[in-house]
XYZ file of C-alpha atoms in Angstrom:
556
model
C -18.489 -17.820 18.920
C -15.617 -20.421 18.957
C -18.022 -23.322 18.688
C -19.841 -21.669 15.746
C -16.480 -21.180 14.025
C -15.941 -24.857 14.032
C -18.837 -25.044 11.598
C -20.573 -28.067 12.930
C -23.640 -27.024 11.066
C -21.734 -26.297 7.824
C -24.382 -28.049 5.649
C -26.880 -25.300 6.660
C -24.430 -22.649 5.525
C -23.774 -24.354 2.137
C -27.416 -24.961 1.340
C -28.839 -21.460 2.445
C -30.219 -19.448 -0.282
C -28.526 -16.419 -1.723
C -31.191 -14.128 -0.419
C -30.362 -15.110 3.225
C -27.072 -14.262 5.048
C -24.921 -16.938 6.648
C -25.364 -16.929 10.370
C -21.573 -16.717 10.634
C -21.546 -13.725 8.468
C -24.293 -11.992 10.467
C -22.344 -12.704 13.662
C -19.079 -11.318 12.245
C -20.788 -8.069 11.218
C -22.276 -7.300 14.717
C -20.977 -4.026 16.292
C -21.486 -3.576 19.970
C -22.051 0.075 20.187
C -22.072 2.095 23.402
C -25.416 2.766 24.956
C -26.706 6.292 24.592
C -29.164 8.639 26.101
C -27.920 7.948 29.666
C -28.810 4.242 29.721
C -26.369 2.104 31.634
C -24.113 5.068 32.327
C -22.129 4.626 35.723
C -23.459 6.921 38.508
C -20.839 9.449 39.581
C -19.943 9.360 43.231
C -20.865 12.803 44.759
C -19.047 13.806 47.970
C -20.999 16.329 50.141
C -19.578 18.351 53.014
C -20.509 16.945 56.411
C -20.362 20.264 58.372
C -23.036 20.751 61.018
C -26.469 21.892 60.069
C -25.984 25.317 61.870
C -22.989 26.185 59.646
C -25.092 25.166 56.586
C -27.943 27.341 57.661
C -25.731 30.280 58.259
C -24.421 29.980 54.758
C -27.751 29.431 53.077
C -28.593 33.078 52.691
C -25.180 33.857 51.253
C -25.452 30.833 48.968
C -28.858 31.882 47.726
C -27.690 35.314 46.791
C -24.648 33.946 45.189
C -26.671 31.431 43.338
C -28.886 34.086 41.830
C -25.888 35.922 40.489
C -24.272 32.651 39.396
C -27.563 31.523 37.629
C -27.639 34.809 35.663
C -24.041 34.354 34.651
C -24.541 30.676 33.862
C -27.496 31.608 31.636
C -25.394 34.025 29.643
C -22.516 31.519 29.401
C -24.888 28.717 28.451
C -26.322 30.794 25.500
C -22.752 31.418 24.354
C -21.880 27.801 24.650
C -24.922 26.780 22.813
C -24.063 29.122 19.905
C -20.505 27.803 19.746
C -21.829 24.185 19.812
C -24.230 25.010 16.981
C -21.340 26.504 14.972
C -19.150 23.327 15.621
C -21.962 21.047 14.642
C -22.408 22.961 11.370
C -18.730 22.772 10.744
C -18.744 18.941 11.390
C -21.726 18.515 9.141
C -19.894 20.259 6.285
C -16.860 17.940 6.496
C -16.676 15.482 3.558
C -17.012 11.828 4.405
C -13.878 9.973 3.176
C -14.987 7.152 0.739
C -13.820 3.734 1.642
C -10.686 2.654 -0.153
C -10.460 -1.115 -0.814
C -7.078 -1.571 -2.543
C -8.333 -0.956 -6.113
C -10.296 1.798 -7.959
C -14.067 1.851 -7.315
C -16.793 4.222 -8.560
C -16.728 5.911 -5.039
C -13.006 6.616 -5.208
C -12.526 6.997 -8.882
C -15.713 8.248 -10.430
C -13.756 9.619 -13.388
C -12.474 6.007 -14.225
C -15.460 3.716 -13.281
C -19.163 4.057 -13.809
C -21.608 2.858 -11.096
C -21.508 -0.930 -10.794
C -18.378 -1.381 -12.831
C -15.916 -3.619 -10.990
C -13.258 -2.997 -13.625
C -13.302 -0.551 -16.541
C -15.937 -1.456 -18.997
C -17.116 -4.585 -17.131
C -19.970 -4.424 -14.634
C -20.822 -6.641 -11.630
C -23.551 -8.496 -13.484
C -21.119 -9.723 -16.221
C -18.809 -11.222 -13.611
C -21.688 -13.075 -12.117
C -22.653 -14.359 -15.618
C -19.120 -15.612 -16.005
C -19.196 -17.574 -12.820
C -22.605 -19.023 -13.824
C -21.243 -20.017 -17.112
C -18.396 -21.922 -15.514
C -20.547 -23.711 -12.949
C -22.882 -25.081 -15.679
C -20.274 -27.723 -16.199
C -20.424 -29.188 -12.809
C -22.969 -31.427 -10.856
C -25.107 -30.179 -8.007
C -22.852 -30.228 -4.884
C -19.692 -29.727 -6.944
C -17.146 -27.365 -5.444
C -14.630 -25.216 -7.547
C -11.809 -23.422 -5.945
C -9.437 -20.844 -7.492
C -6.352 -19.544 -5.717
C -4.296 -16.314 -6.366
C -0.973 -16.549 -4.450
C 1.199 -13.849 -2.860
C 2.713 -11.209 -5.163
C 6.147 -12.442 -6.525
C 9.170 -10.692 -5.082
C 11.853 -9.064 -7.229
C 14.332 -9.261 -4.378
C 14.017 -10.148 -0.661
C 11.466 -7.559 0.281
C 10.822 -5.729 -2.973
C 7.842 -6.958 -5.004
C 7.267 -6.954 -8.635
C 4.395 -4.793 -9.907
C 1.414 -7.070 -9.156
C -0.729 -8.545 -11.965
C -3.643 -10.622 -10.929
C -3.960 -14.256 -12.099
C -5.925 -14.129 -15.377
C -8.655 -16.601 -14.547
C -9.055 -15.223 -11.148
C -9.367 -11.743 -12.537
C -11.961 -12.976 -15.207
C -14.253 -14.446 -12.523
C -14.078 -11.814 -9.918
C -12.403 -8.528 -10.937
C -10.638 -8.674 -7.594
C -7.214 -7.131 -7.762
C -5.339 -8.206 -4.611
C -2.906 -11.068 -4.146
C -3.536 -13.845 -1.612
C -7.255 -14.681 -2.172
C -9.364 -17.789 -2.583
C -12.594 -17.978 -4.562
C -14.974 -20.885 -3.843
C -18.043 -21.771 -5.939
C -20.531 -24.243 -4.723
C -23.155 -25.711 -7.187
C -26.529 -25.538 -5.318
C -28.897 -26.416 -7.958
C -29.214 -26.749 -11.826
C -29.432 -23.038 -12.234
C -27.686 -21.624 -9.143
C -24.495 -21.527 -7.119
C -23.071 -19.763 -4.160
C -19.909 -17.823 -4.178
C -17.290 -17.171 -1.312
C -14.314 -15.007 -1.455
C -11.592 -15.256 1.191
C -9.212 -12.216 1.224
C -6.508 -10.665 3.316
C -7.692 -9.122 6.576
C -7.754 -5.275 6.915
C -4.884 -4.588 9.336
C -4.197 -0.955 9.980
C -0.495 -1.243 10.463
C 0.078 -3.242 7.281
C -2.199 -0.894 5.260
C -0.190 2.137 6.495
C 2.811 0.643 4.608
C 1.281 -1.242 1.647
C -2.047 0.494 1.080
C -5.590 -0.394 1.636
C -7.088 -3.816 1.507
C -10.630 -4.974 0.737
C -11.367 -7.147 3.725
C -13.891 -9.866 3.815
C -16.536 -7.458 5.134
C -16.496 -5.535 1.887
C -16.562 -8.401 -0.629
C -20.336 -8.542 -1.289
C -20.773 -4.917 -1.779
C -17.928 -4.220 -4.236
C -17.724 -7.568 -6.132
C -21.182 -9.149 -5.926
C -19.760 -12.335 -4.230
C -22.298 -13.822 -1.987
C -20.142 -14.280 1.200
C -16.891 -12.621 2.087
C -14.324 -13.952 4.733
C -10.737 -13.077 5.758
C -7.803 -15.406 5.417
C -7.359 -15.414 9.111
C -6.824 -18.224 11.627
C -10.442 -17.632 12.569
C -11.841 -18.171 9.106
C -9.506 -20.751 7.606
C -11.729 -23.583 9.100
C -14.581 -22.126 7.184
C -12.604 -22.444 3.926
C -11.384 -25.952 4.755
C -14.882 -27.230 5.543
C -16.236 -25.716 2.340
C -13.597 -27.553 0.327
C -13.988 -30.760 2.308
C -17.701 -30.990 1.688
C -17.384 -31.405 -2.010
C -19.401 -34.024 -3.954
C -17.765 -37.481 -4.106
C -14.513 -36.147 -2.660
C -13.666 -34.318 -5.939
C -12.362 -30.808 -5.772
C -11.997 -28.805 -8.934
C -9.158 -26.162 -8.960
C -6.888 -23.946 -10.987
C -3.100 -24.368 -10.919
C -1.603 -21.489 -8.900
C 1.019 -22.825 -6.375
C 0.717 -21.338 -2.948
C 2.606 -23.239 -0.363
C 1.452 -21.391 2.703
C -2.270 -21.822 2.229
C -1.764 -25.465 0.986
C -0.170 -26.343 4.334
C -3.067 -24.868 6.280
C -5.566 -26.667 4.163
C -3.859 -30.119 4.247
C -5.826 -31.452 7.280
C -9.136 -30.801 5.363
C -8.017 -32.345 2.047
C -6.553 -35.681 3.207
C -9.285 -37.704 1.296
C -9.961 -35.197 -1.504
C -8.898 -35.762 -5.127
C -7.823 -32.464 -7.002
C -8.690 -31.945 -10.595
C -7.385 -29.126 -12.639
C -9.890 -26.996 -14.597
C -7.328 -24.807 -16.555
C -8.669 -25.878 -19.945
C -12.308 -25.241 -18.884
C -11.379 -21.823 -17.503
C -9.641 -20.968 -20.835
C -12.687 -22.276 -22.884
C -15.042 -19.820 -21.387
C -12.593 -16.940 -22.155
C -12.126 -17.955 -25.748
C -15.127 -16.161 -27.106
C -15.247 -12.512 -26.059
C -18.424 -10.533 -25.020
C -19.342 -7.234 -26.688
C -17.820 -5.368 -23.562
C -14.662 -7.351 -23.840
C -14.279 -6.575 -27.515
C -14.785 -2.897 -26.775
C -12.001 -3.077 -24.191
C -9.691 -4.910 -26.634
C -10.486 -2.241 -29.241
C -9.491 0.524 -26.747
C -6.258 -1.406 -25.997
C -5.557 -1.744 -29.696
C -6.189 2.018 -30.383
C -3.936 3.109 -27.498
C -1.091 0.960 -28.698
C -1.836 1.991 -32.303
C -1.637 5.748 -31.503
C 1.588 5.101 -29.542
C 3.135 3.431 -32.568
C 2.370 6.480 -34.635
C 3.926 8.815 -32.082
C 6.936 6.567 -31.682
C 7.614 6.623 -35.391
C 7.459 10.426 -35.233
C 9.733 10.425 -32.251
C 12.337 8.177 -33.970
C 12.247 10.312 -37.158
C 12.785 13.453 -35.217
C 15.674 11.956 -33.269
C 17.281 10.466 -36.346
C 17.076 13.745 -38.190
C 18.646 15.641 -35.278
C 21.435 13.023 -35.049
C 22.136 13.311 -38.846
C 22.483 17.142 -38.567
C 24.662 17.217 -35.513
C 27.885 15.252 -35.038
C 27.759 15.892 -31.283
C 24.316 14.335 -30.804
C 24.279 10.924 -29.250
C 22.743 8.261 -31.698
C 19.300 6.884 -30.766
C 19.286 3.647 -28.828
C 16.709 0.908 -28.937
C 16.021 1.290 -25.234
C 15.102 4.978 -25.793
C 12.429 4.037 -28.405
C 11.100 1.322 -25.914
C 10.924 3.826 -23.094
C 9.090 6.389 -25.303
C 6.467 3.818 -26.364
C 5.870 2.842 -22.750
C 5.384 6.466 -21.795
C 2.875 6.892 -24.653
C 0.673 3.938 -23.685
C 0.727 4.900 -20.088
C -0.009 8.520 -20.888
C -3.194 7.342 -22.607
C -4.468 5.323 -19.628
C -2.802 1.837 -20.055
C -1.602 0.205 -16.879
C 1.377 -1.592 -18.329
C 3.146 -3.196 -21.389
C 1.557 -6.373 -22.602
C 4.922 -8.023 -22.674
C 8.669 -7.063 -22.837
C 8.894 -5.274 -26.258
C 10.935 -6.227 -29.173
C 12.689 -3.105 -30.395
C 15.182 -4.560 -32.902
C 17.311 -2.410 -35.146
C 18.821 -3.864 -38.317
C 19.866 -7.504 -38.007
C 18.517 -7.777 -34.450
C 15.117 -8.226 -36.111
C 16.318 -11.624 -37.277
C 15.935 -12.804 -33.653
C 12.196 -13.236 -33.176
C 11.963 -12.455 -29.469
C 14.948 -10.072 -29.240
C 14.237 -8.086 -25.963
C 17.643 -6.883 -24.961
C 16.966 -3.499 -26.684
C 20.334 -1.923 -26.046
C 21.857 -1.395 -29.461
C 22.519 1.913 -31.178
C 20.252 2.486 -34.094
C 22.030 2.914 -37.498
C 20.775 5.230 -40.171
C 19.524 3.399 -43.138
C 18.444 0.286 -41.068
C 14.899 -0.814 -40.443
C 13.471 -0.915 -36.889
C 11.321 -3.926 -36.083
C 9.144 -3.112 -33.059
C 6.775 -5.670 -31.507
C 4.929 -4.046 -28.541
C 1.399 -3.733 -26.992
C -0.332 -2.500 -24.027
C -2.543 -3.883 -21.236
C -5.698 -1.790 -20.684
C -7.618 -2.823 -17.529
C -6.755 -6.471 -18.110
C -7.052 -6.586 -21.918
C -3.944 -6.751 -24.161
C -3.035 -5.627 -27.659
C -0.068 -7.099 -29.699
C 1.234 -5.054 -32.617
C 4.321 -5.291 -34.758
C 5.371 -2.608 -37.188
C 8.614 -2.182 -39.088
C 9.797 1.254 -40.205
C 12.947 2.891 -41.421
C 15.073 4.643 -38.781
C 15.743 7.662 -40.898
C 12.116 7.845 -42.087
C 12.738 6.618 -45.711
C 12.505 3.045 -47.101
C 15.245 2.018 -49.449
C 14.062 0.262 -52.625
C 15.006 -3.355 -51.384
C 13.351 -2.603 -48.038
C 10.211 -1.274 -49.886
C 9.991 -4.476 -51.926
C 10.270 -6.817 -48.960
C 7.885 -4.728 -46.872
C 5.120 -4.652 -49.679
C 5.385 -8.437 -49.837
C 4.737 -8.840 -46.165
C 2.001 -6.180 -46.122
C 0.269 -8.011 -48.929
C 0.300 -11.300 -46.887
C -0.987 -9.373 -43.810
C -3.959 -7.815 -45.659
C -5.043 -11.102 -47.503
C -4.823 -13.112 -44.329
C -6.943 -10.629 -42.492
C -9.695 -11.046 -45.039
C -9.538 -14.801 -44.206
C -10.465 -14.174 -40.581
C -14.023 -15.495 -40.670
C -16.272 -18.126 -39.210
C -15.188 -21.711 -40.097
C -11.608 -20.877 -40.785
C -8.883 -21.946 -38.329
C -5.585 -20.388 -37.392
C -3.945 -23.405 -39.096
C -5.847 -22.883 -42.277
C -4.938 -19.223 -42.464
C -1.326 -20.226 -41.785
C -1.306 -22.602 -44.741
C -2.558 -19.813 -46.952
C 0.146 -17.547 -45.677
C 2.870 -20.040 -46.497
C 1.608 -20.173 -50.075
C 1.701 -16.315 -50.299
C 5.003 -15.933 -48.697
C 6.625 -18.606 -50.840
C 5.268 -16.812 -53.876
C 6.899 -13.490 -52.833
C 10.217 -15.165 -51.853
C 10.448 -16.872 -55.316
C 9.377 -13.605 -57.113
C 12.061 -11.660 -55.372
C 14.786 -14.243 -56.010
C 15.255 -15.116 -52.386
C 14.278 -18.680 -52.872
C 15.955 -19.747 -56.040
C 17.777 -22.671 -57.748
C 20.965 -21.831 -56.029
C 19.549 -21.556 -52.582
C 19.166 -24.840 -50.626
C 16.975 -23.256 -47.920
C 13.128 -23.335 -47.970
C 10.626 -20.733 -46.802
C 10.945 -21.898 -43.178
C 14.238 -20.305 -42.883
C 12.745 -16.877 -43.758
C 9.220 -17.461 -42.262
C 9.720 -19.680 -39.202
C 6.677 -18.964 -37.110
C 2.807 -19.287 -37.273
C 0.583 -16.641 -38.842
C -0.831 -15.804 -35.388
C -2.309 -16.835 -31.981
C -5.315 -16.287 -29.796
C -5.436 -12.912 -28.008
C -7.331 -11.648 -25.023
C -6.557 -11.040 -21.336
C -3.225 -12.640 -22.090
C -1.006 -11.976 -24.995
C -0.728 -15.640 -26.001
C -4.330 -16.389 -24.722
C -5.912 -19.670 -24.025
C -2.775 -21.658 -24.666
C -4.392 -24.985 -24.164
C -6.530 -24.715 -27.295
C -5.244 -26.015 -30.592
C -5.006 -23.830 -33.620
C -7.157 -26.218 -35.463
C -10.344 -25.136 -33.758
C -12.923 -23.583 -36.053
C -13.105 -19.820 -35.412
C -16.414 -18.371 -34.100
C -17.736 -14.800 -33.921
C -16.180 -12.967 -30.983
C -12.746 -14.781 -31.009
C -9.725 -12.557 -31.411
C -6.486 -13.623 -33.186
C -3.353 -12.030 -34.432
C -2.274 -11.861 -38.028
C 1.478 -11.507 -38.185
C 3.367 -12.690 -41.303
C 7.033 -11.861 -41.690
C 10.186 -12.312 -43.666
C 13.607 -12.352 -41.935
C 16.821 -12.342 -43.911
C 20.105 -12.588 -41.984
C 22.852 -10.236 -43.094
C 25.127 -13.316 -43.292
C 22.981 -15.280 -45.585
C 25.051 -15.450 -48.836
C 22.340 -17.504 -50.629
C 20.093 -14.505 -51.212
C 20.700 -11.285 -53.224
C 22.976 -8.969 -51.388
C 20.468 -6.098 -51.268
C 18.080 -8.043 -49.163
C 20.610 -9.257 -46.488
C 19.906 -7.852 -43.106
C 16.253 -6.951 -43.640
C 13.787 -8.286 -41.240
C 10.143 -7.361 -41.508
C 7.021 -8.344 -39.646
C 3.547 -6.653 -39.835
C 1.017 -7.710 -37.070
C -2.470 -6.807 -36.360
C -5.178 -7.918 -33.883
C -8.511 -9.049 -35.491
C -12.030 -10.005 -34.205
C -13.802 -12.797 -35.984
C -17.058 -11.269 -37.146
C -20.507 -12.609 -37.661
C -21.146 -14.255 -41.088
C -21.370 -11.848 -43.924
C -19.581 -9.032 -41.971
C -15.894 -7.941 -42.305
C -13.305 -8.650 -39.760
C -12.723 -5.897 -37.232
C -9.075 -4.811 -36.986
C -8.577 -3.606 -33.506
C -5.124 -2.161 -34.302
C -6.186 0.126 -37.233
C -4.614 3.156 -35.739
C -1.132 1.768 -36.092
C 0.288 3.075 -39.345
C 1.324 0.289 -41.764
C 1.157 1.951 -45.385
C 4.596 2.964 -46.585
C 3.275 6.415 -47.511
C 1.746 6.957 -44.213
C 4.832 5.850 -42.202
C 7.135 8.100 -44.277
C 4.848 11.047 -43.931
C 4.707 10.653 -40.165
C 8.331 10.263 -39.758
C 9.174 13.236 -41.893
C 6.820 15.349 -39.681
C 4.592 16.197 -42.618
């Protein structure tokens, strides 16, 4: 076995077809069971009395009589024992077999969450294979791609943060454990082989931290051709796979992992590493039908939660105004309520630290302290979303804390909402985020001039009041595919945000006093449609019409 593990015949391993198992894999799966049916059983030593024959003969008659009685008793006892054994067997057969738990939900352990062949919610094993095939089309035969996902980050010395899988690793595998390595080897123009190295199943560790997949379960649950453990026994296999890349070029993601890097150093001395982050982002840029469905679900969960949070804020604000002993509502309470809402509907986490900004706090674009008391008469700018099985939503809504817009608030809100709606109409094939942004600037400037915010006595231009872009790409990450410029022509299946805003500081004496301290943003998530179709707004359940917001907050 040790010689085999040195992989002297690694080329045979790499070039074997998918339909045949690696000899190493076959050896690692052999279980040496005990022989049954009496074969190879040790013979028991039987010790007989060595008394003289005469004594034995004298006892024979007595023994025969006793034997007859004993035989009758034994028959009765045997019958009783057989009945008991049959009952025990029936009881054992009726016991449920515990499904194998691999560290994440599967159809066997969570049939109410996942359908058969779904690796993650909404995405089946075949789609993950198609994603890997799409990636490998960019490489020559013999090319090797490796992706790492490092250990979970620690919040303190021995307390981990809630684990979130590396986005690209998740996209290609659906595997949701830290400390894993994916290797893809291009074997022909149309084919490749996949290898996944994961943490070994160790009973003592699993008792504390929960179950692991283990290399032996990789093929069954993830459709990866070969599975191994990141053990001292299997690290040489990983090293040799990476070492045998074409022309000494190894293509990898950027996920620092010092421990595994040190172990692989001896195998990579003459290997040149090339990052493929941009390529990984490119294959994620256009979403599949299944991905769009997942993004829609994420948007709808967050949208419903916004509606419920508006109602909650209105109720709390009303109770505070009635009673002088009631503690005023705080930003962190609104944040906590929204998080409860999205998790109650099945989301795993927030998409990002939410912005819950009352009054002038909304003038800070990424305000996340969320610790100020909310003031009756102010607006609350809330930028929040959820992550649903790896797919994010990103919504901003602005609503009055007491449930009723003042006239100046209404004027600015209607201006921003107008820009939001008109820019959503521009989300179509051939446009770019940049081209939509330029249109939003024209619209914002028109409203700022009409309202007298930009005037002859104001030396500031629109950028003081609208300092950010109209939107960004959205997908498995909130700011998705960051390597791609906003000048790329939009294609069907791309998803972007549309988020115009106007932000007026309460200390800006260059604008009419009635608008000071008002900050408004309205943000939606939009799918670029096929030509001649209308854009799909994923966040349509988040209220944004003034009449709807006021109705919800007044509990009508």
